[in-house]
Amino acid sequence: MNKNYMVSLIAVIVLFLIAYVGTQQGAGLQMVFGIILPYLAVVLFVVGFSRRVMSWSRSAVPFRITTTCGQQPSLPWFKQAKIDNPSSTFGVIVRMFLEIVCFRSLFRNTRMKLAGGTKMTHQLELFLWVGALAFHYAFFAVVVRHLRFFTEPVPFFVTLIEQVDGFMRIEVLYDAVQAGLPGVYMSGLVLLAAAFYLFLRRVFIPQVRYISLANDFFPLFLIMGIALSGIFMRYFTKVDIVSIKELTMGLVTFRPTIPEGVSSLFFAHIFLVSILLAYFPFSKLMHLGGIFLSPTRNMTGNTRQVRHVNPWNHPVKVHTYEEYEDDFREKMVEAGLPVVKMPEEQA
């Protein structure tokens, strides 16, 4: 049984408690968790992300190593797979767009399984594809919604996404009973559910559990902790939104301040976000930047149309077949070996 997830879970719980206890009245660490650590996390994120992307961009790729799933342009009677094996820049753009927006390669991912104990079968992992789509799009919606706290005035697209995301309301409005929740943002609930599904998949599928390490579980638990604390603040406890907005606007305008009324739960929430930002460039989450620079995806498959020569090849003196035959033609004829030119044809 893979116990690596316990290490990650305990680490996230400890981090949450450190921030929660450290920002209680009398502890006096609000400045650390509300200003210093968020600034430090942003610096680590920007510098680390930039360094990794720049190092990838400088990596030479002398050969065409595209991953293909279709026919390359060849003879006229062979139909080319223009998206799966693009030979033009436009085809690469379409392929990358579908990969980034729709996770096209993940949609076709298969898992091997023994049927009846002896027959090998390949099954589509559609649930993984749906879970990954839900996770990434929900995460994107949550990030965009939170721009409300860092902008003034709030951009129109943030308001639009909030309206679409919060279409569902749970409330009872009668003269005797008036109860309910604020507009329910589906993205937060979907993010939590999708992260939990990805965690369960790593625990209950033997092949995935075998290769899962603590650093695979840690970001999942971080995201679940961020989602849970955010959901709790919105629906189950009262937080001072005005004070939170004042704090966040102070951060983005470089006039940081710690207003009164900010709860310890919010400081723990923003601390987990800071940990995720700082951890991001050094983890597998960097596929966010790596997908754009993957040579197996962003190169054209035109090796039958264009000759690609490795620029690093050391110049080597070659001995062509014509030269070889000139040197050994008579001996080849004596040995009965076929030659292109007979000895009398040399003159």
PDB file of C-alpha atoms in Angstrom, residues 28-301:
ATOM      1  CA  GLY A  28       1.311  38.681  16.082  1.00  0.00           C
ATOM      2  CA  LEU A  29       2.346  36.930  12.856  1.00  0.00           C
ATOM      3  CA  GLN A  30      -0.257  38.549  10.607  1.00  0.00           C
ATOM      4  CA  MET A  31       2.448  40.597   8.909  1.00  0.00           C
ATOM      5  CA  VAL A  32       4.444  37.450   8.111  1.00  0.00           C
ATOM      6  CA  PHE A  33       1.571  35.415   6.677  1.00  0.00           C
ATOM      7  CA  GLY A  34      -0.309  38.322   5.107  1.00  0.00           C
ATOM      8  CA  ILE A  35       2.509  40.333   3.505  1.00  0.00           C
ATOM      9  CA  ILE A  36       6.021  38.866   3.685  1.00  0.00           C
ATOM     10  CA  LEU A  37       5.255  35.292   2.622  1.00  0.00           C
ATOM     11  CA  PRO A  38       2.868  36.228  -0.236  1.00  0.00           C
ATOM     12  CA  TYR A  39       5.482  38.603  -1.697  1.00  0.00           C
ATOM     13  CA  LEU A  40       8.195  35.963  -1.323  1.00  0.00           C
ATOM     14  CA  ALA A  41       5.974  33.322  -2.955  1.00  0.00           C
ATOM     15  CA  VAL A  42       5.239  35.552  -5.950  1.00  0.00           C
ATOM     16  CA  VAL A  43       8.948  36.289  -6.435  1.00  0.00           C
ATOM     17  CA  LEU A  44       9.811  32.568  -6.271  1.00  0.00           C
ATOM     18  CA  PHE A  45       7.016  31.757  -8.697  1.00  0.00           C
ATOM     19  CA  VAL A  46       7.970  34.400 -11.282  1.00  0.00           C
ATOM     20  CA  VAL A  47      11.721  33.788 -11.082  1.00  0.00           C
ATOM     21  CA  GLY A  48      11.440  29.994 -10.964  1.00  0.00           C
ATOM     22  CA  PHE A  49       8.865  29.829 -13.759  1.00  0.00           C
ATOM     23  CA  SER A  50      10.901  32.170 -15.978  1.00  0.00           C
ATOM     24  CA  ARG A  51      14.179  30.321 -15.404  1.00  0.00           C
ATOM     25  CA  ARG A  52      12.703  26.939 -16.276  1.00  0.00           C
ATOM     26  CA  VAL A  53      10.948  28.201 -19.396  1.00  0.00           C
ATOM     27  CA  MET A  54      14.100  30.011 -20.546  1.00  0.00           C
ATOM     28  CA  SER A  55      16.238  26.924 -19.967  1.00  0.00           C
ATOM     29  CA  TRP A  56      13.814  24.835 -22.020  1.00  0.00           C
ATOM     30  CA  SER A  57      13.733  27.425 -24.787  1.00  0.00           C
ATOM     31  CA  ARG A  58      17.547  27.312 -25.051  1.00  0.00           C
ATOM     32  CA  SER A  59      17.634  23.533 -25.334  1.00  0.00           C
ATOM     33  CA  ALA A  60      18.628  22.582 -28.865  1.00  0.00           C
ATOM     34  CA  VAL A  61      16.448  20.099 -30.724  1.00  0.00           C
ATOM     35  CA  PRO A  62      18.484  19.047 -33.770  1.00  0.00           C
ATOM     36  CA  PHE A  63      16.079  16.364 -34.983  1.00  0.00           C
ATOM     37  CA  ARG A  64      12.349  16.174 -35.645  1.00  0.00           C
ATOM     38  CA  ILE A  65      11.051  14.072 -32.747  1.00  0.00           C
ATOM     39  CA  THR A  66       7.336  14.727 -33.047  1.00  0.00           C
ATOM     40  CA  THR A  67       4.899  12.294 -31.492  1.00  0.00           C
ATOM     41  CA  THR A  68       2.474  11.333 -34.232  1.00  0.00           C
ATOM     42  CA  CYS A  69      -0.723   9.338 -34.480  1.00  0.00           C
ATOM     43  CA  GLY A  70      -1.372   9.490 -38.216  1.00  0.00           C
ATOM     44  CA  GLN A  71      -0.005   9.357 -41.718  1.00  0.00           C
ATOM     45  CA  GLN A  72       2.785  11.733 -42.675  1.00  0.00           C
ATOM     46  CA  PRO A  73       2.575  13.431 -46.102  1.00  0.00           C
ATOM     47  CA  SER A  74       3.869  10.906 -48.595  1.00  0.00           C
ATOM     48  CA  LEU A  75       2.703   9.600 -51.952  1.00  0.00           C
ATOM     49  CA  PRO A  76      -0.396  11.264 -53.435  1.00  0.00           C
ATOM     50  CA  TRP A  77      -2.663   8.279 -52.824  1.00  0.00           C
ATOM     51  CA  PHE A  78      -1.916   8.220 -49.075  1.00  0.00           C
ATOM     52  CA  LYS A  79      -4.202  10.561 -47.144  1.00  0.00           C
ATOM     53  CA  GLN A  80      -2.297  12.708 -44.651  1.00  0.00           C
ATOM     54  CA  ALA A  81      -3.503  13.150 -41.060  1.00  0.00           C
ATOM     55  CA  LYS A  82      -3.109  16.929 -41.093  1.00  0.00           C
ATOM     56  CA  ILE A  83      -3.761  17.384 -37.367  1.00  0.00           C
ATOM     57  CA  ASP A  84      -2.194  14.244 -35.914  1.00  0.00           C
ATOM     58  CA  ASN A  85       0.870  14.546 -38.152  1.00  0.00           C
ATOM     59  CA  PRO A  86       1.018  18.168 -39.307  1.00  0.00           C
ATOM     60  CA  SER A  87       3.512  19.248 -41.941  1.00  0.00           C
ATOM     61  CA  SER A  88       2.690  22.980 -41.790  1.00  0.00           C
ATOM     62  CA  THR A  89       2.795  25.664 -39.111  1.00  0.00           C
ATOM     63  CA  PHE A  90      -0.977  26.051 -39.260  1.00  0.00           C
ATOM     64  CA  GLY A  91      -1.415  22.339 -38.626  1.00  0.00           C
ATOM     65  CA  VAL A  92       0.887  22.567 -35.600  1.00  0.00           C
ATOM     66  CA  ILE A  93      -1.135  25.516 -34.248  1.00  0.00           C
ATOM     67  CA  VAL A  94      -4.379  23.557 -34.596  1.00  0.00           C
ATOM     68  CA  ARG A  95      -2.811  20.516 -32.964  1.00  0.00           C
ATOM     69  CA  MET A  96      -1.441  22.551 -30.047  1.00  0.00           C
ATOM     70  CA  PHE A  97      -4.753  24.362 -29.584  1.00  0.00           C
ATOM     71  CA  LEU A  98      -6.687  21.096 -29.336  1.00  0.00           C
ATOM     72  CA  GLU A  99      -4.038  19.681 -27.011  1.00  0.00           C
ATOM     73  CA  ILE A 100      -4.089  22.660 -24.637  1.00  0.00           C
ATOM     74  CA  VAL A 101      -7.819  23.381 -24.697  1.00  0.00           C
ATOM     75  CA  CYS A 102      -9.281  19.883 -25.085  1.00  0.00           C
ATOM     76  CA  PHE A 103      -6.497  17.561 -23.821  1.00  0.00           C
ATOM     77  CA  ARG A 104      -6.789  15.658 -27.092  1.00  0.00           C
ATOM     78  CA  SER A 105      -4.000  13.172 -26.447  1.00  0.00           C
ATOM     79  CA  LEU A 106      -5.366  12.399 -22.964  1.00  0.00           C
ATOM     80  CA  PHE A 107      -8.764  11.690 -24.504  1.00  0.00           C
ATOM     81  CA  ARG A 108      -7.173   8.849 -26.487  1.00  0.00           C
ATOM     82  CA  ASN A 109      -5.175   7.534 -23.551  1.00  0.00           C
ATOM     83  CA  THR A 110      -5.685   3.836 -22.877  1.00  0.00           C
ATOM     84  CA  ARG A 111      -5.023   1.536 -19.956  1.00  0.00           C
ATOM     85  CA  MET A 112      -3.981  -2.095 -20.377  1.00  0.00           C
ATOM     86  CA  LYS A 113      -6.016  -4.663 -18.489  1.00  0.00           C
ATOM     87  CA  LEU A 114      -6.182  -8.442 -18.389  1.00  0.00           C
ATOM     88  CA  ALA A 115      -9.598  -9.796 -19.329  1.00  0.00           C
ATOM     89  CA  GLY A 116     -10.294 -13.294 -18.067  1.00  0.00           C
ATOM     90  CA  GLY A 117      -6.788 -13.477 -16.690  1.00  0.00           C
ATOM     91  CA  THR A 118      -5.150 -14.191 -20.044  1.00  0.00           C
ATOM     92  CA  LYS A 119      -6.356 -11.724 -22.679  1.00  0.00           C
ATOM     93  CA  MET A 120      -4.777  -8.280 -22.826  1.00  0.00           C
ATOM     94  CA  THR A 121      -7.226  -5.467 -23.545  1.00  0.00           C
ATOM     95  CA  HIS A 122      -6.867  -1.709 -23.942  1.00  0.00           C
ATOM     96  CA  GLN A 123      -9.536   0.500 -22.374  1.00  0.00           C
ATOM     97  CA  LEU A 124     -10.120   4.203 -22.835  1.00  0.00           C
ATOM     98  CA  GLU A 125      -9.659   6.240 -19.672  1.00  0.00           C
ATOM     99  CA  LEU A 126     -12.508   8.652 -20.277  1.00  0.00           C
ATOM    100  CA  PHE A 127     -12.998   9.321 -16.568  1.00  0.00           C
ATOM    101  CA  LEU A 128      -9.398  10.531 -16.323  1.00  0.00           C
ATOM    102  CA  TRP A 129      -9.975  12.854 -19.283  1.00  0.00           C
ATOM    103  CA  VAL A 130     -13.212  14.236 -17.784  1.00  0.00           C
ATOM    104  CA  GLY A 131     -11.588  14.639 -14.366  1.00  0.00           C
ATOM    105  CA  ALA A 132      -8.568  16.446 -15.810  1.00  0.00           C
ATOM    106  CA  LEU A 133     -10.770  18.775 -17.874  1.00  0.00           C
ATOM    107  CA  ALA A 134     -12.977  19.535 -14.869  1.00  0.00           C
ATOM    108  CA  PHE A 135      -9.948  20.144 -12.653  1.00  0.00           C
ATOM    109  CA  HIS A 136      -8.140  22.516 -15.006  1.00  0.00           C
ATOM    110  CA  TYR A 137     -11.181  24.513 -16.116  1.00  0.00           C
ATOM    111  CA  ALA A 138     -12.470  24.824 -12.558  1.00  0.00           C
ATOM    112  CA  PHE A 139      -9.025  25.945 -11.408  1.00  0.00           C
ATOM    113  CA  PHE A 140      -8.948  28.531 -14.200  1.00  0.00           C
ATOM    114  CA  ALA A 141     -12.403  29.847 -13.264  1.00  0.00           C
ATOM    115  CA  VAL A 142     -11.433  30.122  -9.593  1.00  0.00           C
ATOM    116  CA  VAL A 143      -8.268  32.070 -10.432  1.00  0.00           C
ATOM    117  CA  VAL A 144     -10.153  34.466 -12.716  1.00  0.00           C
ATOM    118  CA  ARG A 145     -12.906  35.003 -10.132  1.00  0.00           C
ATOM    119  CA  HIS A 146     -10.348  35.929  -7.495  1.00  0.00           C
ATOM    120  CA  LEU A 147      -9.095  38.782  -9.665  1.00  0.00           C
ATOM    121  CA  ARG A 148     -12.001  40.683  -8.080  1.00  0.00           C
ATOM    122  CA  PHE A 149      -9.873  41.040  -4.962  1.00  0.00           C
ATOM    123  CA  PHE A 150      -6.866  42.411  -6.835  1.00  0.00           C
ATOM    124  CA  THR A 151      -8.455  44.883  -9.262  1.00  0.00           C
ATOM    125  CA  GLU A 152     -10.419  48.111  -8.953  1.00  0.00           C
ATOM    126  CA  PRO A 153     -12.601  48.535 -10.912  1.00  0.00           C
ATOM    127  CA  VAL A 154     -13.351  44.877 -11.488  1.00  0.00           C
ATOM    128  CA  PRO A 155     -12.881  43.896 -15.188  1.00  0.00           C
ATOM    129  CA  PHE A 156     -16.030  42.942 -17.065  1.00  0.00           C
ATOM    130  CA  PHE A 157     -14.834  39.406 -17.847  1.00  0.00           C
ATOM    131  CA  VAL A 158     -14.401  38.681 -14.137  1.00  0.00           C
ATOM    132  CA  THR A 159     -17.980  39.754 -13.489  1.00  0.00           C
ATOM    133  CA  LEU A 160     -19.177  37.703 -16.455  1.00  0.00           C
ATOM    134  CA  ILE A 161     -17.454  34.540 -15.238  1.00  0.00           C
ATOM    135  CA  GLU A 162     -18.847  35.118 -11.745  1.00  0.00           C
ATOM    136  CA  GLN A 163     -22.358  35.348 -13.134  1.00  0.00           C
ATOM    137  CA  VAL A 164     -21.985  32.185 -15.208  1.00  0.00           C
ATOM    138  CA  ASP A 165     -20.216  30.329 -12.411  1.00  0.00           C
ATOM    139  CA  GLY A 166     -22.715  31.356  -9.730  1.00  0.00           C
ATOM    140  CA  PHE A 167     -25.929  30.643 -11.642  1.00  0.00           C
ATOM    141  CA  MET A 168     -27.167  28.218  -8.965  1.00  0.00           C
ATOM    142  CA  ARG A 169     -28.657  29.557  -5.741  1.00  0.00           C
ATOM    143  CA  ILE A 170     -29.791  27.660  -2.668  1.00  0.00           C
ATOM    144  CA  GLU A 171     -32.223  29.706  -0.634  1.00  0.00           C
ATOM    145  CA  VAL A 172     -35.636  29.536   1.047  1.00  0.00           C
ATOM    146  CA  LEU A 173     -37.601  32.789   1.032  1.00  0.00           C
ATOM    147  CA  TYR A 174     -40.864  32.729   2.989  1.00  0.00           C
ATOM    148  CA  ASP A 175     -42.368  35.128   5.482  1.00  0.00           C
ATOM    149  CA  ALA A 176     -41.683  32.717   8.315  1.00  0.00           C
ATOM    150  CA  VAL A 177     -38.441  31.236   7.059  1.00  0.00           C
ATOM    151  CA  GLN A 178     -35.699  33.006   5.190  1.00  0.00           C
ATOM    152  CA  ALA A 179     -32.509  31.015   4.828  1.00  0.00           C
ATOM    153  CA  GLY A 180     -30.009  30.097   2.214  1.00  0.00           C
ATOM    154  CA  LEU A 181     -26.495  30.405   0.934  1.00  0.00           C
ATOM    155  CA  PRO A 182     -24.897  33.055  -1.241  1.00  0.00           C
ATOM    156  CA  GLY A 183     -24.727  32.305  -4.936  1.00  0.00           C
ATOM    157  CA  VAL A 184     -23.020  28.921  -5.171  1.00  0.00           C
ATOM    158  CA  TYR A 185     -19.906  29.039  -7.313  1.00  0.00           C
ATOM    159  CA  MET A 186     -19.762  25.693  -9.063  1.00  0.00           C
ATOM    160  CA  SER A 187     -16.077  26.042  -9.917  1.00  0.00           C
ATOM    161  CA  GLY A 188     -15.008  25.743  -6.280  1.00  0.00           C
ATOM    162  CA  LEU A 189     -17.055  22.587  -5.728  1.00  0.00           C
ATOM    163  CA  VAL A 190     -15.937  21.062  -9.040  1.00  0.00           C
ATOM    164  CA  LEU A 191     -12.289  21.844  -8.260  1.00  0.00           C
ATOM    165  CA  LEU A 192     -12.540  20.091  -4.914  1.00  0.00           C
ATOM    166  CA  ALA A 193     -14.349  17.081  -6.393  1.00  0.00           C
ATOM    167  CA  ALA A 194     -11.918  16.755  -9.326  1.00  0.00           C
ATOM    168  CA  ALA A 195      -8.850  16.999  -7.069  1.00  0.00           C
ATOM    169  CA  PHE A 196     -10.355  14.365  -4.784  1.00  0.00           C
ATOM    170  CA  TYR A 197     -11.007  12.093  -7.779  1.00  0.00           C
ATOM    171  CA  LEU A 198      -7.396  12.447  -8.969  1.00  0.00           C
ATOM    172  CA  PHE A 199      -6.266  11.572  -5.443  1.00  0.00           C
ATOM    173  CA  LEU A 200      -8.498   8.486  -5.279  1.00  0.00           C
ATOM    174  CA  ARG A 201      -7.233   7.380  -8.671  1.00  0.00           C
ATOM    175  CA  ARG A 202      -3.661   7.426  -7.382  1.00  0.00           C
ATOM    176  CA  VAL A 203      -4.670   5.430  -4.315  1.00  0.00           C
ATOM    177  CA  PHE A 204      -6.941   2.732  -5.757  1.00  0.00           C
ATOM    178  CA  ILE A 205      -5.466   1.964  -9.196  1.00  0.00           C
ATOM    179  CA  PRO A 206      -2.515  -0.373  -8.487  1.00  0.00           C
ATOM    180  CA  GLN A 207      -0.359   0.692 -11.444  1.00  0.00           C
ATOM    181  CA  VAL A 208      -0.779   4.383 -10.652  1.00  0.00           C
ATOM    182  CA  ARG A 209      -0.338   3.827  -6.918  1.00  0.00           C
ATOM    183  CA  TYR A 210       2.949   2.021  -7.538  1.00  0.00           C
ATOM    184  CA  ILE A 211       4.534   5.009  -9.323  1.00  0.00           C
ATOM    185  CA  SER A 212       2.999   7.738  -7.120  1.00  0.00           C
ATOM    186  CA  LEU A 213       5.382   9.636  -4.862  1.00  0.00           C
ATOM    187  CA  ALA A 214       4.810  12.130  -2.076  1.00  0.00           C
ATOM    188  CA  ASN A 215       5.391  15.016  -4.489  1.00  0.00           C
ATOM    189  CA  ASP A 216       2.478  13.720  -6.586  1.00  0.00           C
ATOM    190  CA  PHE A 217       0.082  13.954  -3.642  1.00  0.00           C
ATOM    191  CA  PHE A 218       1.366  17.189  -2.091  1.00  0.00           C
ATOM    192  CA  PRO A 219      -0.035  19.628  -4.713  1.00  0.00           C
ATOM    193  CA  LEU A 220      -3.352  17.745  -4.726  1.00  0.00           C
ATOM    194  CA  PHE A 221      -3.703  18.140  -0.960  1.00  0.00           C
ATOM    195  CA  LEU A 222      -2.612  21.771  -1.191  1.00  0.00           C
ATOM    196  CA  ILE A 223      -5.314  22.490  -3.772  1.00  0.00           C
ATOM    197  CA  MET A 224      -7.908  20.591  -1.749  1.00  0.00           C
ATOM    198  CA  GLY A 225      -6.923  22.581   1.347  1.00  0.00           C
ATOM    199  CA  ILE A 226      -7.208  25.852  -0.567  1.00  0.00           C
ATOM    200  CA  ALA A 227     -10.608  24.854  -1.966  1.00  0.00           C
ATOM    201  CA  LEU A 228     -11.935  23.646   1.389  1.00  0.00           C
ATOM    202  CA  SER A 229     -10.843  26.762   3.278  1.00  0.00           C
ATOM    203  CA  GLY A 230     -12.297  28.987   0.545  1.00  0.00           C
ATOM    204  CA  ILE A 231     -15.614  27.118   0.556  1.00  0.00           C
ATOM    205  CA  PHE A 232     -15.765  27.269   4.351  1.00  0.00           C
ATOM    206  CA  MET A 233     -15.132  31.034   4.348  1.00  0.00           C
ATOM    207  CA  ARG A 234     -17.815  31.653   1.756  1.00  0.00           C
ATOM    208  CA  TYR A 235     -20.631  29.423   2.975  1.00  0.00           C
ATOM    209  CA  PHE A 236     -20.102  28.496   6.611  1.00  0.00           C
ATOM    210  CA  THR A 237     -18.372  31.349   8.420  1.00  0.00           C
ATOM    211  CA  LYS A 238     -18.475  35.101   8.126  1.00  0.00           C
ATOM    212  CA  VAL A 239     -15.380  36.924   6.935  1.00  0.00           C
ATOM    213  CA  ASP A 240     -14.869  40.640   6.463  1.00  0.00           C
ATOM    214  CA  ILE A 241     -14.744  40.974   2.665  1.00  0.00           C
ATOM    215  CA  VAL A 242     -14.001  44.703   2.871  1.00  0.00           C
ATOM    216  CA  SER A 243     -10.918  44.102   5.024  1.00  0.00           C
ATOM    217  CA  ILE A 244      -9.759  41.278   2.785  1.00  0.00           C
ATOM    218  CA  LYS A 245     -10.129  43.501  -0.283  1.00  0.00           C
ATOM    219  CA  GLU A 246      -8.134  46.221   1.485  1.00  0.00           C
ATOM    220  CA  LEU A 247      -5.353  43.738   2.256  1.00  0.00           C
ATOM    221  CA  THR A 248      -5.166  42.312  -1.269  1.00  0.00           C
ATOM    222  CA  MET A 249      -5.299  45.724  -2.939  1.00  0.00           C
ATOM    223  CA  GLY A 250      -2.493  46.849  -0.652  1.00  0.00           C
ATOM    224  CA  LEU A 251      -0.399  43.929  -1.866  1.00  0.00           C
ATOM    225  CA  VAL A 252      -0.861  44.645  -5.592  1.00  0.00           C
ATOM    226  CA  THR A 253      -0.322  48.407  -5.172  1.00  0.00           C
ATOM    227  CA  PHE A 254       2.819  47.839  -3.037  1.00  0.00           C
ATOM    228  CA  ARG A 255       1.238  49.644  -0.092  1.00  0.00           C
ATOM    229  CA  PRO A 256       0.777  46.615   2.135  1.00  0.00           C
ATOM    230  CA  THR A 257      -1.327  46.896   5.243  1.00  0.00           C
ATOM    231  CA  ILE A 258      -2.993  44.532   7.684  1.00  0.00           C
ATOM    232  CA  PRO A 259      -6.498  45.880   8.369  1.00  0.00           C
ATOM    233  CA  GLU A 260      -8.573  44.909  11.352  1.00  0.00           C
ATOM    234  CA  GLY A 261     -11.109  42.143  10.976  1.00  0.00           C
ATOM    235  CA  VAL A 262      -9.161  39.687   8.800  1.00  0.00           C
ATOM    236  CA  SER A 263      -9.714  36.206  10.217  1.00  0.00           C
ATOM    237  CA  SER A 264      -7.066  33.576  10.886  1.00  0.00           C
ATOM    238  CA  LEU A 265      -8.827  31.284   8.433  1.00  0.00           C
ATOM    239  CA  PHE A 266      -8.119  33.728   5.619  1.00  0.00           C
ATOM    240  CA  PHE A 267      -4.448  33.962   6.604  1.00  0.00           C
ATOM    241  CA  ALA A 268      -4.244  30.153   6.541  1.00  0.00           C
ATOM    242  CA  HIS A 269      -5.962  30.181   3.134  1.00  0.00           C
ATOM    243  CA  ILE A 270      -3.556  32.714   1.640  1.00  0.00           C
ATOM    244  CA  PHE A 271      -0.606  30.874   3.208  1.00  0.00           C
ATOM    245  CA  LEU A 272      -1.565  27.656   1.394  1.00  0.00           C
ATOM    246  CA  VAL A 273      -1.882  29.661  -1.828  1.00  0.00           C
ATOM    247  CA  SER A 274       1.591  31.092  -1.207  1.00  0.00           C
ATOM    248  CA  ILE A 275       3.018  27.606  -0.667  1.00  0.00           C
ATOM    249  CA  LEU A 276       1.436  26.443  -3.936  1.00  0.00           C
ATOM    250  CA  LEU A 277       2.896  29.414  -5.827  1.00  0.00           C
ATOM    251  CA  ALA A 278       6.378  28.887  -4.389  1.00  0.00           C
ATOM    252  CA  TYR A 279       6.243  25.135  -5.018  1.00  0.00           C
ATOM    253  CA  PHE A 280       4.892  25.469  -8.561  1.00  0.00           C
ATOM    254  CA  PRO A 281       8.142  26.023 -10.559  1.00  0.00           C
ATOM    255  CA  PHE A 282       9.870  23.079  -8.875  1.00  0.00           C
ATOM    256  CA  SER A 283       7.105  20.529  -9.360  1.00  0.00           C
ATOM    257  CA  LYS A 284       5.258  18.635 -12.068  1.00  0.00           C
ATOM    258  CA  LEU A 285       2.823  21.540 -12.197  1.00  0.00           C
ATOM    259  CA  MET A 286       5.323  23.177 -14.566  1.00  0.00           C
ATOM    260  CA  HIS A 287       3.628  21.321 -17.406  1.00  0.00           C
ATOM    261  CA  LEU A 288       1.672  24.593 -17.633  1.00  0.00           C
ATOM    262  CA  GLY A 289       4.730  26.158 -19.255  1.00  0.00           C
ATOM    263  CA  GLY A 290       6.273  23.018 -20.672  1.00  0.00           C
ATOM    264  CA  ILE A 291       3.360  22.131 -22.936  1.00  0.00           C
ATOM    265  CA  PHE A 292       4.141  25.123 -25.154  1.00  0.00           C
ATOM    266  CA  LEU A 293       7.801  24.117 -25.517  1.00  0.00           C
ATOM    267  CA  SER A 294       7.396  20.381 -25.978  1.00  0.00           C
ATOM    268  CA  PRO A 295       9.271  19.434 -29.184  1.00  0.00           C
ATOM    269  CA  THR A 296       7.190  16.280 -29.511  1.00  0.00           C
ATOM    270  CA  ARG A 297       4.124  18.501 -29.977  1.00  0.00           C
ATOM    271  CA  ASN A 298       5.215  21.838 -31.430  1.00  0.00           C
ATOM    272  CA  MET A 299       7.270  20.615 -34.404  1.00  0.00           C
ATOM    273  CA  THR A 300       6.129  19.772 -37.893  1.00  0.00           C
ATOM    274  CA  GLY A 301       6.362  16.184 -39.107  1.00  0.00           C
TER     275      GLY A 301
END
